[in-house]
């Protein structure tokens, strides 16, 4: 997989309480959703071949570079999906063939006055993070491999390991499986430029209709340390996806576990 050719999209508000804890719920006060627990919308974090700041490939694997200016950056532990985008003859998106998943750090700066979500999401190389492997998805629906996975995250600071996000089952996402897929297809085709949100289809068109996407599907709720502490240079962060039947949230590698480990610079 050449991820540099894949459009990078994220989802805001797909896990209960995250936006409130992050202090961002006010950004979406004028955004209406189909259901009270529905995600708020999609945003771009990487646009291949764009000449904007979003054209910089921002996804790192071992290092997380904080902005050079003073910024309140938080780890956002997420699951990322790798999907083929399927278009019809009119270049509208008719399906997402979701192939694999991994762990993701959708690191975000809490930036006052930002007009769009994307302004908080990417500030250069290594401003995001992705796991050490991809897990094949047999089917993106109930009864598939993802049913038994949990997502956990931690920060190591001054020799002390802290839980950063709550340990959560993937089926705890507000929208998941077919409900999430259908929602994503709709937003990719139809989301308008409004408030903190952007016209996703226009970005897709401007990127010459990419056939691959990396989609981060939302951050879990924060544990106490994560809610109260921004990242600092010298921290080490971990995001772990594990099959609860055979693994735990430790950093010991296994065939069924995905670990993202980044050193904060």
GROMACS .gro file of C-alpha atoms in nm:
model
  265
    1UNK     CA    1   0.000   0.000   0.000
    2UNK     CA    2   0.128   0.343  -0.093
    3UNK     CA    3  -0.051   0.555   0.164
    4UNK     CA    4   0.084   0.875   0.010
    5UNK     CA    5  -0.167   0.832  -0.272
    6UNK     CA    6  -0.462   0.776  -0.038
    7UNK     CA    7  -0.681   1.063   0.076
    8UNK     CA    8  -0.680   1.106   0.454
    9UNK     CA    9  -1.018   1.171   0.614
   10UNK     CA   10  -1.131   1.177   0.975
   11UNK     CA   11  -1.460   1.167   1.165
   12UNK     CA   12  -1.553   1.407   1.442
   13UNK     CA   13  -1.772   1.305   1.734
   14UNK     CA   14  -1.811   0.930   1.686
   15UNK     CA   15  -1.750   0.835   2.049
   16UNK     CA   16  -1.959   0.952   2.345
   17UNK     CA   17  -1.815   1.242   2.551
   18UNK     CA   18  -1.496   1.292   2.348
   19UNK     CA   19  -1.587   1.634   2.207
   20UNK     CA   20  -1.704   1.757   2.545
   21UNK     CA   21  -1.379   1.645   2.711
   22UNK     CA   22  -1.173   1.803   2.432
   23UNK     CA   23  -1.353   2.135   2.475
   24UNK     CA   24  -1.474   2.131   2.115
   25UNK     CA   25  -1.847   2.072   2.146
   26UNK     CA   26  -1.915   2.445   2.099
   27UNK     CA   27  -1.755   2.430   1.753
   28UNK     CA   28  -2.046   2.215   1.641
   29UNK     CA   29  -2.333   2.402   1.808
   30UNK     CA   30  -2.489   2.491   1.471
   31UNK     CA   31  -2.428   2.151   1.310
   32UNK     CA   32  -2.740   1.936   1.302
   33UNK     CA   33  -2.720   1.557   1.280
   34UNK     CA   34  -2.966   1.288   1.179
   35UNK     CA   35  -2.963   1.138   1.530
   36UNK     CA   36  -2.845   1.274   1.866
   37UNK     CA   37  -2.552   1.027   1.881
   38UNK     CA   38  -2.452   1.065   1.514
   39UNK     CA   39  -2.101   1.184   1.430
   40UNK     CA   40  -2.077   1.557   1.358
   41UNK     CA   41  -1.905   1.528   1.022
   42UNK     CA   42  -1.592   1.440   0.825
   43UNK     CA   43  -1.276   1.644   0.778
   44UNK     CA   44  -0.959   1.612   0.568
   45UNK     CA   45  -0.618   1.562   0.729
   46UNK     CA   46  -0.423   1.471   0.413
   47UNK     CA   47  -0.495   1.561   0.051
   48UNK     CA   48  -0.249   1.398  -0.191
   49UNK     CA   49  -0.097   1.639  -0.445
   50UNK     CA   50  -0.265   1.940  -0.286
   51UNK     CA   51  -0.067   2.263  -0.279
   52UNK     CA   52  -0.226   2.358   0.056
   53UNK     CA   53  -0.089   2.268   0.400
   54UNK     CA   54  -0.296   1.949   0.378
   55UNK     CA   55  -0.077   1.831   0.090
   56UNK     CA   56   0.208   1.755   0.329
   57UNK     CA   57   0.217   1.384   0.417
   58UNK     CA   58   0.164   1.410   0.790
   59UNK     CA   59   0.150   1.047   0.906
   60UNK     CA   60   0.447   0.924   1.108
   61UNK     CA   61   0.527   0.587   1.260
   62UNK     CA   62   0.789   0.642   1.531
   63UNK     CA   63   0.799   1.017   1.597
   64UNK     CA   64   0.537   1.280   1.675
   65UNK     CA   65   0.655   1.635   1.610
   66UNK     CA   66   0.472   1.899   1.809
   67UNK     CA   67   0.419   2.235   1.637
   68UNK     CA   68   0.710   2.478   1.660
   69UNK     CA   69   0.476   2.734   1.815
   70UNK     CA   70   0.316   2.692   2.156
   71UNK     CA   71   0.025   2.454   2.110
   72UNK     CA   72  -0.197   2.242   2.329
   73UNK     CA   73  -0.169   1.905   2.156
   74UNK     CA   74  -0.355   1.594   2.266
   75UNK     CA   75  -0.325   1.234   2.159
   76UNK     CA   76  -0.642   1.120   1.986
   77UNK     CA   77  -0.646   0.738   1.994
   78UNK     CA   78  -0.842   0.601   1.702
   79UNK     CA   79  -0.894   0.316   1.461
   80UNK     CA   80  -0.807   0.389   1.098
   81UNK     CA   81  -0.965   0.203   0.809
   82UNK     CA   82  -0.803   0.140   0.472
   83UNK     CA   83  -1.067   0.143   0.199
   84UNK     CA   84  -1.101   0.134  -0.178
   85UNK     CA   85  -1.331   0.410  -0.303
   86UNK     CA   86  -1.573   0.290  -0.569
   87UNK     CA   87  -1.723   0.548  -0.807
   88UNK     CA   88  -2.005   0.529  -1.057
   89UNK     CA   89  -1.978   0.664  -1.413
   90UNK     CA   90  -2.062   1.013  -1.286
   91UNK     CA   91  -1.778   0.998  -1.031
   92UNK     CA   92  -2.011   0.982  -0.734
   93UNK     CA   93  -1.907   0.747  -0.455
   94UNK     CA   94  -2.128   0.439  -0.447
   95UNK     CA   95  -1.932   0.212  -0.213
   96UNK     CA   96  -1.634   0.181   0.020
   97UNK     CA   97  -1.458  -0.156   0.012
   98UNK     CA   98  -1.308  -0.158   0.361
   99UNK     CA   99  -1.005  -0.387   0.359
  100UNK     CA  100  -0.792  -0.339   0.673
  101UNK     CA  101  -0.764  -0.153   1.001
  102UNK     CA  102  -0.489  -0.028   1.228
  103UNK     CA  103  -0.428   0.206   1.520
  104UNK     CA  104  -0.405   0.579   1.462
  105UNK     CA  105  -0.311   0.895   1.647
  106UNK     CA  106  -0.519   1.180   1.511
  107UNK     CA  107  -0.317   1.424   1.719
  108UNK     CA  108  -0.501   1.754   1.753
  109UNK     CA  109  -0.408   2.100   1.873
  110UNK     CA  110  -0.668   2.287   2.076
  111UNK     CA  111  -0.649   2.606   1.874
  112UNK     CA  112  -0.869   2.903   1.956
  113UNK     CA  113  -1.030   3.068   1.656
  114UNK     CA  114  -0.972   2.787   1.407
  115UNK     CA  115  -1.245   2.808   1.145
  116UNK     CA  116  -1.215   2.449   1.020
  117UNK     CA  117  -1.136   2.121   1.196
  118UNK     CA  118  -0.853   2.057   0.951
  119UNK     CA  119  -0.666   2.363   1.082
  120UNK     CA  120  -0.613   2.173   1.410
  121UNK     CA  121  -0.518   1.843   1.253
  122UNK     CA  122  -0.204   1.884   1.044
  123UNK     CA  123   0.097   2.110   1.083
  124UNK     CA  124   0.366   1.920   0.895
  125UNK     CA  125   0.542   1.585   0.877
  126UNK     CA  126   0.494   1.349   1.174
  127UNK     CA  127   0.191   1.533   1.308
  128UNK     CA  128  -0.012   1.210   1.297
  129UNK     CA  129   0.070   0.849   1.382
  130UNK     CA  130  -0.014   0.507   1.240
  131UNK     CA  131   0.027   0.155   1.379
  132UNK     CA  132   0.300  -0.101   1.309
  133UNK     CA  133   0.079  -0.330   1.097
  134UNK     CA  134  -0.262  -0.363   0.936
  135UNK     CA  135  -0.518  -0.628   1.031
  136UNK     CA  136  -0.722  -0.775   0.745
  137UNK     CA  137  -1.098  -0.727   0.778
  138UNK     CA  138  -1.295  -1.035   0.682
  139UNK     CA  139  -1.622  -0.841   0.679
  140UNK     CA  140  -1.705  -0.494   0.806
  141UNK     CA  141  -2.019  -0.609   0.983
  142UNK     CA  142  -2.131  -0.790   1.295
  143UNK     CA  143  -1.972  -1.132   1.322
  144UNK     CA  144  -1.644  -1.014   1.173
  145UNK     CA  145  -1.296  -0.990   1.317
  146UNK     CA  146  -1.346  -0.642   1.463
  147UNK     CA  147  -1.621  -0.757   1.702
  148UNK     CA  148  -1.368  -0.862   1.965
  149UNK     CA  149  -1.118  -0.577   1.940
  150UNK     CA  150  -1.054  -0.312   2.201
  151UNK     CA  151  -0.862   0.015   2.173
  152UNK     CA  152  -0.640   0.141   2.455
  153UNK     CA  153  -0.389   0.425   2.481
  154UNK     CA  154  -0.117   0.540   2.717
  155UNK     CA  155   0.142   0.811   2.773
  156UNK     CA  156   0.479   0.747   2.935
  157UNK     CA  157   0.600   1.062   3.112
  158UNK     CA  158   0.903   1.085   3.341
  159UNK     CA  159   0.909   0.707   3.376
  160UNK     CA  160   0.543   0.679   3.478
  161UNK     CA  161   0.289   0.512   3.248
  162UNK     CA  162  -0.053   0.680   3.241
  163UNK     CA  163  -0.376   0.566   3.079
  164UNK     CA  164  -0.457   0.837   2.820
  165UNK     CA  165  -0.784   0.719   2.666
  166UNK     CA  166  -1.031   0.477   2.820
  167UNK     CA  167  -1.000   0.113   2.714
  168UNK     CA  168  -1.299   0.076   2.482
  169UNK     CA  169  -1.449  -0.195   2.259
  170UNK     CA  170  -1.463  -0.101   1.891
  171UNK     CA  171  -1.832  -0.186   1.887
  172UNK     CA  172  -1.866   0.103   2.135
  173UNK     CA  173  -1.831   0.354   1.850
  174UNK     CA  174  -2.157   0.547   1.805
  175UNK     CA  175  -2.166   0.454   1.435
  176UNK     CA  176  -1.992   0.137   1.321
  177UNK     CA  177  -2.012  -0.126   1.049
  178UNK     CA  178  -2.279  -0.071   0.781
  179UNK     CA  179  -2.431   0.229   0.959
  180UNK     CA  180  -2.091   0.399   0.962
  181UNK     CA  181  -2.011   0.300   0.604
  182UNK     CA  182  -2.338   0.436   0.468
  183UNK     CA  183  -2.292   0.756   0.669
  184UNK     CA  184  -1.937   0.803   0.533
  185UNK     CA  185  -2.048   0.754   0.172
  186UNK     CA  186  -2.321   1.014   0.222
  187UNK     CA  187  -2.082   1.268   0.378
  188UNK     CA  188  -1.816   1.213   0.113
  189UNK     CA  189  -2.073   1.287  -0.156
  190UNK     CA  190  -2.289   1.548   0.010
  191UNK     CA  191  -2.130   1.726   0.308
  192UNK     CA  192  -2.132   2.100   0.253
  193UNK     CA  193  -1.887   2.369   0.357
  194UNK     CA  194  -2.052   2.486   0.679
  195UNK     CA  195  -1.914   2.599   1.014
  196UNK     CA  196  -1.612   2.381   1.104
  197UNK     CA  197  -1.692   2.135   0.822
  198UNK     CA  198  -1.572   2.131   0.460
  199UNK     CA  199  -1.705   2.012   0.124
  200UNK     CA  200  -1.546   1.666   0.117
  201UNK     CA  201  -1.650   1.587  -0.240
  202UNK     CA  202  -1.478   1.903  -0.365
  203UNK     CA  203  -1.156   1.785  -0.198
  204UNK     CA  204  -1.198   1.442  -0.362
  205UNK     CA  205  -1.251   1.608  -0.700
  206UNK     CA  206  -0.949   1.835  -0.648
  207UNK     CA  207  -0.737   1.526  -0.568
  208UNK     CA  208  -0.846   1.375  -0.902
  209UNK     CA  209  -1.074   1.112  -0.750
  210UNK     CA  210  -0.832   0.896  -0.547
  211UNK     CA  211  -0.916   0.527  -0.531
  212UNK     CA  212  -0.782   0.468  -0.179
  213UNK     CA  213  -0.867   0.630   0.154
  214UNK     CA  214  -0.736   0.621   0.508
  215UNK     CA  215  -1.028   0.705   0.735
  216UNK     CA  216  -0.980   0.761   1.108
  217UNK     CA  217  -1.317   0.689   1.263
  218UNK     CA  218  -1.309   0.890   1.585
  219UNK     CA  219  -1.126   0.919   1.915
  220UNK     CA  220  -1.226   0.740   2.234
  221UNK     CA  221  -1.316   0.921   2.555
  222UNK     CA  222  -1.022   1.040   2.764
  223UNK     CA  223  -0.908   0.891   3.089
  224UNK     CA  224  -0.833   1.143   3.364
  225UNK     CA  225  -0.468   1.197   3.265
  226UNK     CA  226  -0.552   1.238   2.897
  227UNK     CA  227  -0.825   1.490   2.966
  228UNK     CA  228  -0.605   1.704   3.190
  229UNK     CA  229  -0.262   1.678   3.021
  230UNK     CA  230  -0.137   1.800   2.685
  231UNK     CA  231   0.153   1.622   2.522
  232UNK     CA  232   0.508   1.734   2.601
  233UNK     CA  233   0.843   1.681   2.433
  234UNK     CA  234   0.994   1.366   2.583
  235UNK     CA  235   0.663   1.184   2.624
  236UNK     CA  236   0.617   0.843   2.465
  237UNK     CA  237   0.270   0.752   2.347
  238UNK     CA  238   0.111   0.418   2.273
  239UNK     CA  239  -0.214   0.325   2.098
  240UNK     CA  240  -0.298  -0.046   2.114
  241UNK     CA  241  -0.568  -0.244   1.933
  242UNK     CA  242  -0.604  -0.596   2.071
  243UNK     CA  243  -0.832  -0.897   2.041
  244UNK     CA  244  -0.968  -0.943   2.392
  245UNK     CA  245  -0.997  -1.320   2.341
  246UNK     CA  246  -0.623  -1.374   2.303
  247UNK     CA  247  -0.444  -1.048   2.393
  248UNK     CA  248  -0.432  -0.765   2.643
  249UNK     CA  249  -0.339  -0.398   2.619
  250UNK     CA  250   0.030  -0.454   2.696
  251UNK     CA  251   0.291  -0.346   2.441
  252UNK     CA  252   0.409  -0.700   2.378
  253UNK     CA  253   0.367  -0.771   2.008
  254UNK     CA  254   0.152  -1.051   1.869
  255UNK     CA  255   0.010  -1.143   1.529
  256UNK     CA  256  -0.333  -1.013   1.627
  257UNK     CA  257  -0.226  -0.696   1.809
  258UNK     CA  258  -0.143  -0.355   1.662
  259UNK     CA  259   0.078  -0.115   1.855
  260UNK     CA  260   0.148   0.247   1.764
  261UNK     CA  261   0.449   0.382   1.957
  262UNK     CA  262   0.567   0.738   1.903
  263UNK     CA  263   0.828   0.949   2.077
  264UNK     CA  264   0.717   1.308   2.113
  265UNK     CA  265   0.965   1.570   1.994
   0.00000   0.00000   0.00000
